[in-house]
């Protein structure tokens, strides 16, 4: 403390002299206080501000020097990321010196998560195979404390690596926190569609025989896909350009290719042959001659033709009601008609053909006169 000292001296004669002086004594070093504010977790701070103060109850503080990693700094001070070695040196007015040090670690950067996904990539961000999931977690300062992964949006947590094979849209959650308490969370959507669309073909037309249609046929393709959807369908006729709309098939044999592709790029195809014959066969009669006189066995001859499905049979009739089918080995045909027992008079001969599709041609007709019996008196 401070001491006020008074000294009085007196001689034998009674003279005296008084002298006073002050003595200040300070043998106590200053007191140092650190005030650290910020967010911390264990030995690490995510952010920190340091303020240093010193007091000396006797002679008072003369100087205060604060250094961070050996460099002089001022107080208060916000600490940047890294390890800080703080040293405070305080001197009081009596020359007492006090030093104090404090080490602080600051990590304000969240961990880094690098995702890894392998599989067969489709279109529009879809995967068309199972997807293998992995991730690399790193933190350059305080280090990784925990890491976790959820394949279903945070409901269940699984270890990595992990494989997802179910079709659908999956929300993956990756989470990591470091030793300073910084947290990183990454959400990734994985869309998987391994299934091809379901293809359906409809044909509208009049069915004939032997797999032929006897009217124009409208063909359309529809498809459905339970996962990625947005199915595109096409039809190709006899190797021509692919068409997305329904098509109408006319006369001829059509080799059709059907295809459907979903949004993920999965595709399905099918093929079919559609035969259309809308034209009836044609028949002409060569013999007997028109309005000729027929006696005995008369040779009926003609020719039939069909350009699409081909001939199935040729028929003749003498009343256009009852028809007799002839053996058919070629387009030209003949029939030996025995008229001996038929009454004299005019008679019509009809001939027609039927093709493989079931089309029946318009009958050809020749009129003849039968004269097998003599006059009657």
Coordinates of C-alpha atoms in Angstrom, one line a residue:
X1 CA 0.0 0.0 0.0
X2 CA 0.9 3.7 0.4
X3 CA 2.7 4.6 3.6
X4 CA 3.0 8.2 4.8
X5 CA 6.1 8.3 7.2
X6 CA 6.9 11.2 9.5
X7 CA 10.3 11.4 11.2
X8 CA 11.0 13.9 14.0
X9 CA 14.6 14.5 15.4
X10 CA 15.2 16.6 18.6
X11 CA 18.6 17.6 20.0
X12 CA 19.5 18.1 23.7
X13 CA 18.9 21.8 23.5
X14 CA 15.3 21.1 22.5
X15 CA 15.6 21.9 18.9
X16 CA 13.6 19.6 16.7
X17 CA 13.1 19.0 13.0
X18 CA 10.4 16.9 11.4
X19 CA 10.5 15.4 7.9
X20 CA 7.8 13.4 6.2
X21 CA 7.8 11.3 3.1
X22 CA 5.7 8.7 1.4
X23 CA 6.6 5.1 0.6
X24 CA 4.5 3.2 -1.9
X25 CA 4.9 -0.6 -1.7
X26 CA 3.4 -2.9 -4.4
X27 CA 4.6 -6.5 -4.4
X28 CA 1.5 -8.1 -5.9
X29 CA 1.4 -8.8 -9.6
X30 CA -1.7 -7.7 -11.7
X31 CA -4.7 -9.9 -12.1
X32 CA -5.6 -11.1 -15.7
X33 CA -9.0 -12.2 -16.9
X34 CA -10.0 -13.8 -20.2
X35 CA -13.6 -13.4 -21.5
X36 CA -14.4 -15.8 -24.3
X37 CA -17.8 -15.7 -26.0
X38 CA -19.0 -17.8 -28.8
X39 CA -20.4 -21.2 -29.7
X40 CA -18.5 -24.2 -28.5
X41 CA -18.6 -27.9 -28.4
X42 CA -16.1 -29.6 -26.1
X43 CA -12.6 -28.3 -26.8
X44 CA -13.6 -26.6 -30.0
X45 CA -15.3 -23.3 -30.8
X46 CA -17.4 -22.8 -33.9
X47 CA -17.0 -19.0 -33.4
X48 CA -15.2 -17.1 -30.7
X49 CA -14.5 -13.5 -29.6
X50 CA -11.8 -12.9 -26.9
X51 CA -11.6 -9.9 -24.6
X52 CA -8.7 -9.6 -22.1
X53 CA -8.7 -7.4 -19.0
X54 CA -6.3 -6.8 -16.2
X55 CA -6.5 -5.1 -12.8
X56 CA -4.1 -4.1 -10.2
X57 CA -5.4 -2.9 -6.9
X58 CA -2.3 -1.1 -5.7
X59 CA -0.2 0.7 -8.3
X60 CA -2.5 0.1 -11.2
X61 CA -2.0 -1.3 -14.7
X62 CA 0.6 0.3 -16.8
X63 CA 0.7 -1.8 -19.9
X64 CA -1.2 -4.8 -21.4
X65 CA 0.1 -6.7 -24.4
X66 CA -1.9 -9.4 -26.1
X67 CA -0.4 -11.7 -28.8
X68 CA -2.0 -14.4 -30.9
X69 CA 0.5 -16.9 -32.2
X70 CA 3.2 -14.4 -31.5
X71 CA 1.7 -11.5 -33.3
X72 CA 0.4 -8.5 -31.3
X73 CA -3.3 -8.0 -31.5
X74 CA -5.9 -5.8 -29.8
X75 CA -8.7 -6.8 -27.5
X76 CA -11.5 -7.6 -28.0
X77 CA -10.7 -9.8 -31.1
X78 CA -12.8 -12.1 -33.2
X79 CA -10.8 -15.3 -33.8
X80 CA -10.6 -16.7 -37.2
X81 CA -10.5 -20.5 -37.9
X82 CA -7.6 -22.3 -36.6
X83 CA -5.6 -22.9 -33.4
X84 CA -4.8 -19.7 -31.4
X85 CA -2.1 -19.5 -28.8
X86 CA -3.0 -16.3 -26.8
X87 CA -0.4 -14.7 -24.5
X88 CA -1.2 -11.7 -22.3
X89 CA 1.6 -9.8 -20.5
X90 CA 0.6 -7.1 -18.0
X91 CA 2.9 -4.8 -16.1
X92 CA 1.8 -2.5 -13.2
X93 CA 3.2 0.8 -12.3
X94 CA 5.4 -0.7 -9.7
X95 CA 7.1 -2.9 -12.3
X96 CA 5.4 -6.2 -11.4
X97 CA 4.8 -8.3 -14.5
X98 CA 2.2 -11.0 -14.9
X99 CA 1.8 -13.3 -17.9
X100 CA -1.0 -15.7 -18.8
X101 CA -1.6 -17.9 -21.9
X102 CA -4.7 -19.4 -23.3
X103 CA -5.1 -21.9 -26.2
X104 CA -8.3 -21.8 -28.3
X105 CA -9.3 -23.9 -31.3
X106 CA -11.8 -22.5 -33.7
X107 CA -13.6 -24.5 -36.5
X108 CA -16.4 -22.7 -38.2
X109 CA -16.6 -24.7 -41.3
X110 CA -19.1 -27.6 -41.6
X111 CA -17.9 -31.0 -42.8
X112 CA -17.7 -31.8 -46.5
X113 CA -19.8 -34.7 -47.9
X114 CA -18.9 -36.0 -51.4
X115 CA -21.5 -38.4 -52.7
X116 CA -20.8 -41.4 -54.9
X117 CA -23.6 -43.2 -56.8
X118 CA -23.0 -45.9 -59.4
X119 CA -25.4 -47.8 -61.6
X120 CA -26.8 -47.6 -65.1
X121 CA -28.0 -44.1 -65.9
X122 CA -31.2 -43.7 -68.0
X123 CA -32.9 -40.6 -69.3
X124 CA -34.1 -37.5 -67.5
X125 CA -32.2 -38.2 -64.3
X126 CA -33.5 -41.7 -63.9
X127 CA -31.5 -44.8 -63.1
X128 CA -32.5 -48.0 -64.9
X129 CA -30.6 -50.4 -62.5
X130 CA -30.0 -50.8 -58.8
X131 CA -27.9 -47.9 -57.5
X132 CA -24.9 -48.3 -55.1
X133 CA -24.6 -45.4 -52.7
X134 CA -21.6 -44.2 -50.8
X135 CA -20.2 -41.0 -49.5
X136 CA -16.9 -39.5 -48.3
X137 CA -17.0 -37.4 -45.1
X138 CA -14.2 -35.1 -44.3
X139 CA -13.4 -32.1 -42.0
X140 CA -10.0 -30.4 -42.2
X141 CA -10.0 -28.8 -38.7
X142 CA -11.7 -30.5 -35.8
X143 CA -12.4 -33.8 -37.6
X144 CA -15.6 -35.9 -38.1
X145 CA -17.5 -36.8 -35.0
X146 CA -20.5 -38.5 -36.5
X147 CA -21.7 -39.5 -39.9
X148 CA -25.1 -41.0 -40.9
X149 CA -27.2 -41.9 -43.9
X150 CA -30.9 -42.4 -44.5
X151 CA -32.3 -44.0 -47.7
X152 CA -35.9 -42.9 -46.9
X153 CA -35.9 -39.2 -46.1
X154 CA -34.7 -39.6 -42.5
X155 CA -37.0 -42.3 -41.2
X156 CA -34.4 -45.0 -41.0
X157 CA -30.6 -44.7 -40.8
X158 CA -28.3 -47.2 -42.4
X159 CA -24.6 -47.7 -42.7
X160 CA -22.8 -47.0 -45.9
X161 CA -22.2 -48.3 -48.5
X162 CA -25.8 -49.0 -49.3
X163 CA -27.6 -50.4 -52.4
X164 CA -31.1 -49.4 -53.5
X165 CA -32.9 -51.6 -56.0
X166 CA -36.6 -50.8 -55.6
X167 CA -38.3 -48.8 -58.3
X168 CA -39.5 -45.4 -57.2
X169 CA -38.3 -42.0 -56.1
X170 CA -36.0 -42.2 -53.0
X171 CA -35.0 -39.2 -50.9
X172 CA -31.5 -39.8 -49.5
X173 CA -30.2 -37.9 -46.5
X174 CA -26.5 -37.6 -45.7
X175 CA -25.6 -36.0 -42.4
X176 CA -22.3 -35.3 -40.7
X177 CA -21.1 -33.2 -37.7
X178 CA -17.6 -32.4 -36.7
X179 CA -16.0 -32.2 -33.2
X180 CA -16.8 -28.4 -33.1
X181 CA -20.5 -29.1 -33.6
X182 CA -20.8 -27.9 -37.2
X183 CA -23.4 -29.9 -39.1
X184 CA -23.7 -30.6 -42.8
X185 CA -26.8 -32.2 -44.2
X186 CA -27.2 -33.1 -47.9
X187 CA -30.4 -34.3 -49.5
X188 CA -30.3 -36.2 -52.8
X189 CA -33.2 -37.6 -54.8
X190 CA -32.6 -40.9 -56.6
X191 CA -35.1 -42.0 -59.1
X192 CA -35.0 -45.7 -60.1
X193 CA -37.1 -47.3 -62.9
X194 CA -35.9 -50.7 -64.0
X195 CA -39.2 -51.9 -65.5
X196 CA -40.1 -51.5 -69.1
X197 CA -43.6 -50.1 -70.0
X198 CA -46.5 -52.4 -70.5
X199 CA -47.5 -52.4 -74.2
X200 CA -51.0 -52.9 -75.5
X201 CA -52.1 -53.0 -79.2
X202 CA -55.7 -52.7 -80.4
X203 CA -56.8 -53.5 -84.0
X204 CA -60.2 -52.3 -85.2
X205 CA -61.6 -53.8 -88.5
X206 CA -63.8 -56.5 -90.0
X207 CA -62.2 -59.9 -89.6
X208 CA -62.3 -62.2 -92.6
X209 CA -61.0 -65.7 -92.8
X210 CA -57.5 -67.2 -92.4
X211 CA -56.3 -64.3 -90.3
X212 CA -57.2 -61.7 -92.9
X213 CA -59.1 -58.5 -92.5
X214 CA -61.6 -57.5 -95.2
X215 CA -61.9 -53.9 -94.2
X216 CA -59.3 -51.2 -93.5
X217 CA -57.8 -51.7 -90.0
X218 CA -57.1 -49.0 -87.5
X219 CA -54.1 -49.9 -85.3
X220 CA -53.2 -48.0 -82.1
X221 CA -50.7 -48.6 -79.4
X222 CA -51.2 -47.7 -75.7
X223 CA -48.7 -48.2 -72.9
X224 CA -48.5 -47.6 -69.2
X225 CA -45.6 -47.2 -66.8
X226 CA -46.1 -47.3 -63.1
X227 CA -42.9 -45.4 -62.2
X228 CA -41.3 -42.8 -64.5
X229 CA -44.3 -42.6 -66.8
X230 CA -44.5 -40.2 -69.8
X231 CA -44.5 -43.2 -72.2
X232 CA -43.9 -42.5 -75.9
X233 CA -45.3 -45.1 -78.3
X234 CA -44.6 -45.6 -82.0
X235 CA -45.7 -47.8 -84.8
X236 CA -43.6 -48.7 -87.9
X237 CA -45.3 -50.2 -91.0
X238 CA -43.1 -52.2 -93.3
X239 CA -40.0 -50.5 -92.2
X240 CA -41.3 -47.0 -92.9
X241 CA -41.1 -44.0 -90.6
X242 CA -42.2 -44.4 -87.0
X243 CA -45.5 -42.8 -86.3
X244 CA -46.7 -41.8 -82.9
X245 CA -50.5 -41.7 -83.7
X246 CA -52.7 -44.6 -84.6
X247 CA -52.5 -45.7 -88.2
X248 CA -55.0 -47.1 -90.7
X249 CA -53.9 -50.1 -92.7
X250 CA -55.3 -50.6 -96.2
X251 CA -54.8 -53.3 -98.8
X252 CA -51.8 -55.5 -98.3
X253 CA -49.6 -57.4 -95.9
X254 CA -48.2 -55.1 -93.1
X255 CA -45.2 -56.0 -91.0
X256 CA -45.7 -53.9 -87.9
X257 CA -43.2 -53.0 -85.2
X258 CA -44.6 -51.5 -82.0
X259 CA -42.4 -49.7 -79.5
X260 CA -42.8 -47.9 -76.2
X261 CA -40.2 -45.9 -74.2
X262 CA -40.8 -44.5 -70.7
X263 CA -39.2 -41.3 -69.3
X264 CA -36.3 -43.3 -67.9
X265 CA -35.4 -44.8 -71.3
X266 CA -36.7 -48.3 -70.7
X267 CA -38.2 -49.6 -73.9
X268 CA -40.3 -52.5 -75.0
X269 CA -41.1 -53.6 -78.5
X270 CA -43.4 -56.1 -80.3
X271 CA -44.1 -57.1 -83.8
X272 CA -47.1 -58.4 -85.7
X273 CA -48.3 -59.1 -89.2
X274 CA -51.6 -57.7 -90.2
X275 CA -53.1 -58.7 -93.6
X276 CA -55.8 -56.7 -95.2
X277 CA -57.7 -57.7 -98.3
X278 CA -60.7 -55.5 -99.1
X279 CA -60.9 -56.4 -102.8
X280 CA -63.1 -59.3 -104.0
X281 CA -61.7 -61.6 -106.6
X282 CA -62.7 -61.3 -110.2
X283 CA -64.1 -64.0 -112.4
X284 CA -64.8 -64.1 -116.1
X285 CA -66.5 -66.8 -118.2
X286 CA -64.9 -67.9 -121.5
X287 CA -67.3 -70.7 -122.5
X288 CA -69.9 -71.5 -123.5
X289 CA -70.4 -68.5 -125.8
X290 CA -73.1 -66.0 -124.9
X291 CA -76.6 -67.1 -126.1
X292 CA -75.1 -70.3 -127.7
X293 CA -77.1 -73.5 -128.1
X294 CA -76.0 -76.1 -125.7
X295 CA -76.4 -79.8 -126.5
X296 CA -75.2 -82.7 -124.4
X297 CA -72.0 -82.1 -122.3
X298 CA -71.0 -78.5 -122.4
X299 CA -67.6 -77.3 -121.3
X300 CA -67.9 -74.3 -118.9
X301 CA -64.5 -72.5 -118.7
X302 CA -63.3 -69.4 -117.0
X303 CA -60.6 -67.6 -115.2
X304 CA -60.4 -66.2 -111.7
X305 CA -57.9 -63.9 -110.1
X306 CA -57.1 -62.3 -106.7
X307 CA -54.1 -60.0 -106.3
X308 CA -53.9 -59.9 -102.5
X309 CA -54.8 -62.9 -100.4
X310 CA -55.1 -65.3 -103.3
X311 CA -57.9 -67.6 -104.4
X312 CA -59.6 -70.0 -102.1
X313 CA -62.3 -71.5 -104.4
X314 CA -64.3 -71.0 -107.6
X315 CA -68.0 -71.8 -107.7
X316 CA -70.6 -72.2 -110.4
X317 CA -74.4 -72.0 -110.2
X318 CA -77.4 -72.3 -112.5
X319 CA -79.8 -70.4 -110.3
X320 CA -77.4 -68.1 -108.4
X321 CA -78.7 -69.7 -105.2
X322 CA -77.1 -73.1 -105.0
X323 CA -73.4 -73.1 -105.7
X324 CA -71.0 -75.9 -106.7
X325 CA -67.4 -75.5 -105.7
X326 CA -64.8 -76.6 -108.3
X327 CA -61.4 -78.0 -107.7
X328 CA -59.0 -75.1 -108.1
X329 CA -55.4 -75.8 -109.2
X330 CA -54.8 -72.6 -111.2
X331 CA -56.4 -69.4 -112.2
X332 CA -57.9 -71.1 -115.3
X333 CA -60.6 -73.6 -114.6
X334 CA -63.2 -75.7 -116.4
X335 CA -66.3 -77.8 -115.7
X336 CA -68.0 -80.5 -117.9
X337 CA -71.7 -79.7 -117.7
X338 CA -74.0 -82.5 -118.6
X339 CA -77.2 -81.0 -120.0
X340 CA -78.7 -84.1 -121.5
X341 CA -81.5 -84.5 -118.9
X342 CA -82.3 -80.8 -118.6
X343 CA -85.4 -79.4 -120.4
X344 CA -85.0 -77.3 -123.5
X345 CA -84.9 -73.6 -123.0
X346 CA -83.0 -70.6 -121.9
X347 CA -80.7 -71.0 -118.9
X348 CA -78.1 -68.8 -117.2
X349 CA -74.7 -70.0 -116.0
X350 CA -73.1 -68.1 -113.1
X351 CA -69.5 -68.3 -111.8
X352 CA -67.8 -66.5 -108.9
X353 CA -64.7 -66.8 -106.8
X354 CA -63.9 -66.5 -103.1
X355 CA -60.4 -65.4 -101.9
X356 CA -58.5 -66.5 -98.8
X357 CA -59.7 -63.5 -96.9
X358 CA -63.3 -64.6 -97.4
X359 CA -64.2 -61.9 -100.0
X360 CA -66.8 -63.2 -102.5
X361 CA -66.6 -61.8 -106.0
X362 CA -69.4 -60.6 -108.1
X363 CA -70.8 -63.5 -110.2
X364 CA -70.1 -63.6 -113.9
X365 CA -73.1 -64.6 -116.1
X366 CA -73.6 -66.3 -119.5
X367 CA -77.0 -67.1 -121.0
X368 CA -77.3 -70.2 -123.1
X369 CA -80.2 -72.1 -124.8
X370 CA -80.5 -75.8 -124.1
X371 CA -81.7 -78.0 -127.0
X372 CA -81.3 -81.7 -126.2
X373 CA -84.8 -82.9 -127.1
X374 CA -86.5 -83.0 -130.6
X375 CA -89.7 -81.2 -131.2
X376 CA -92.9 -82.9 -129.9
X377 CA -95.9 -83.3 -132.2

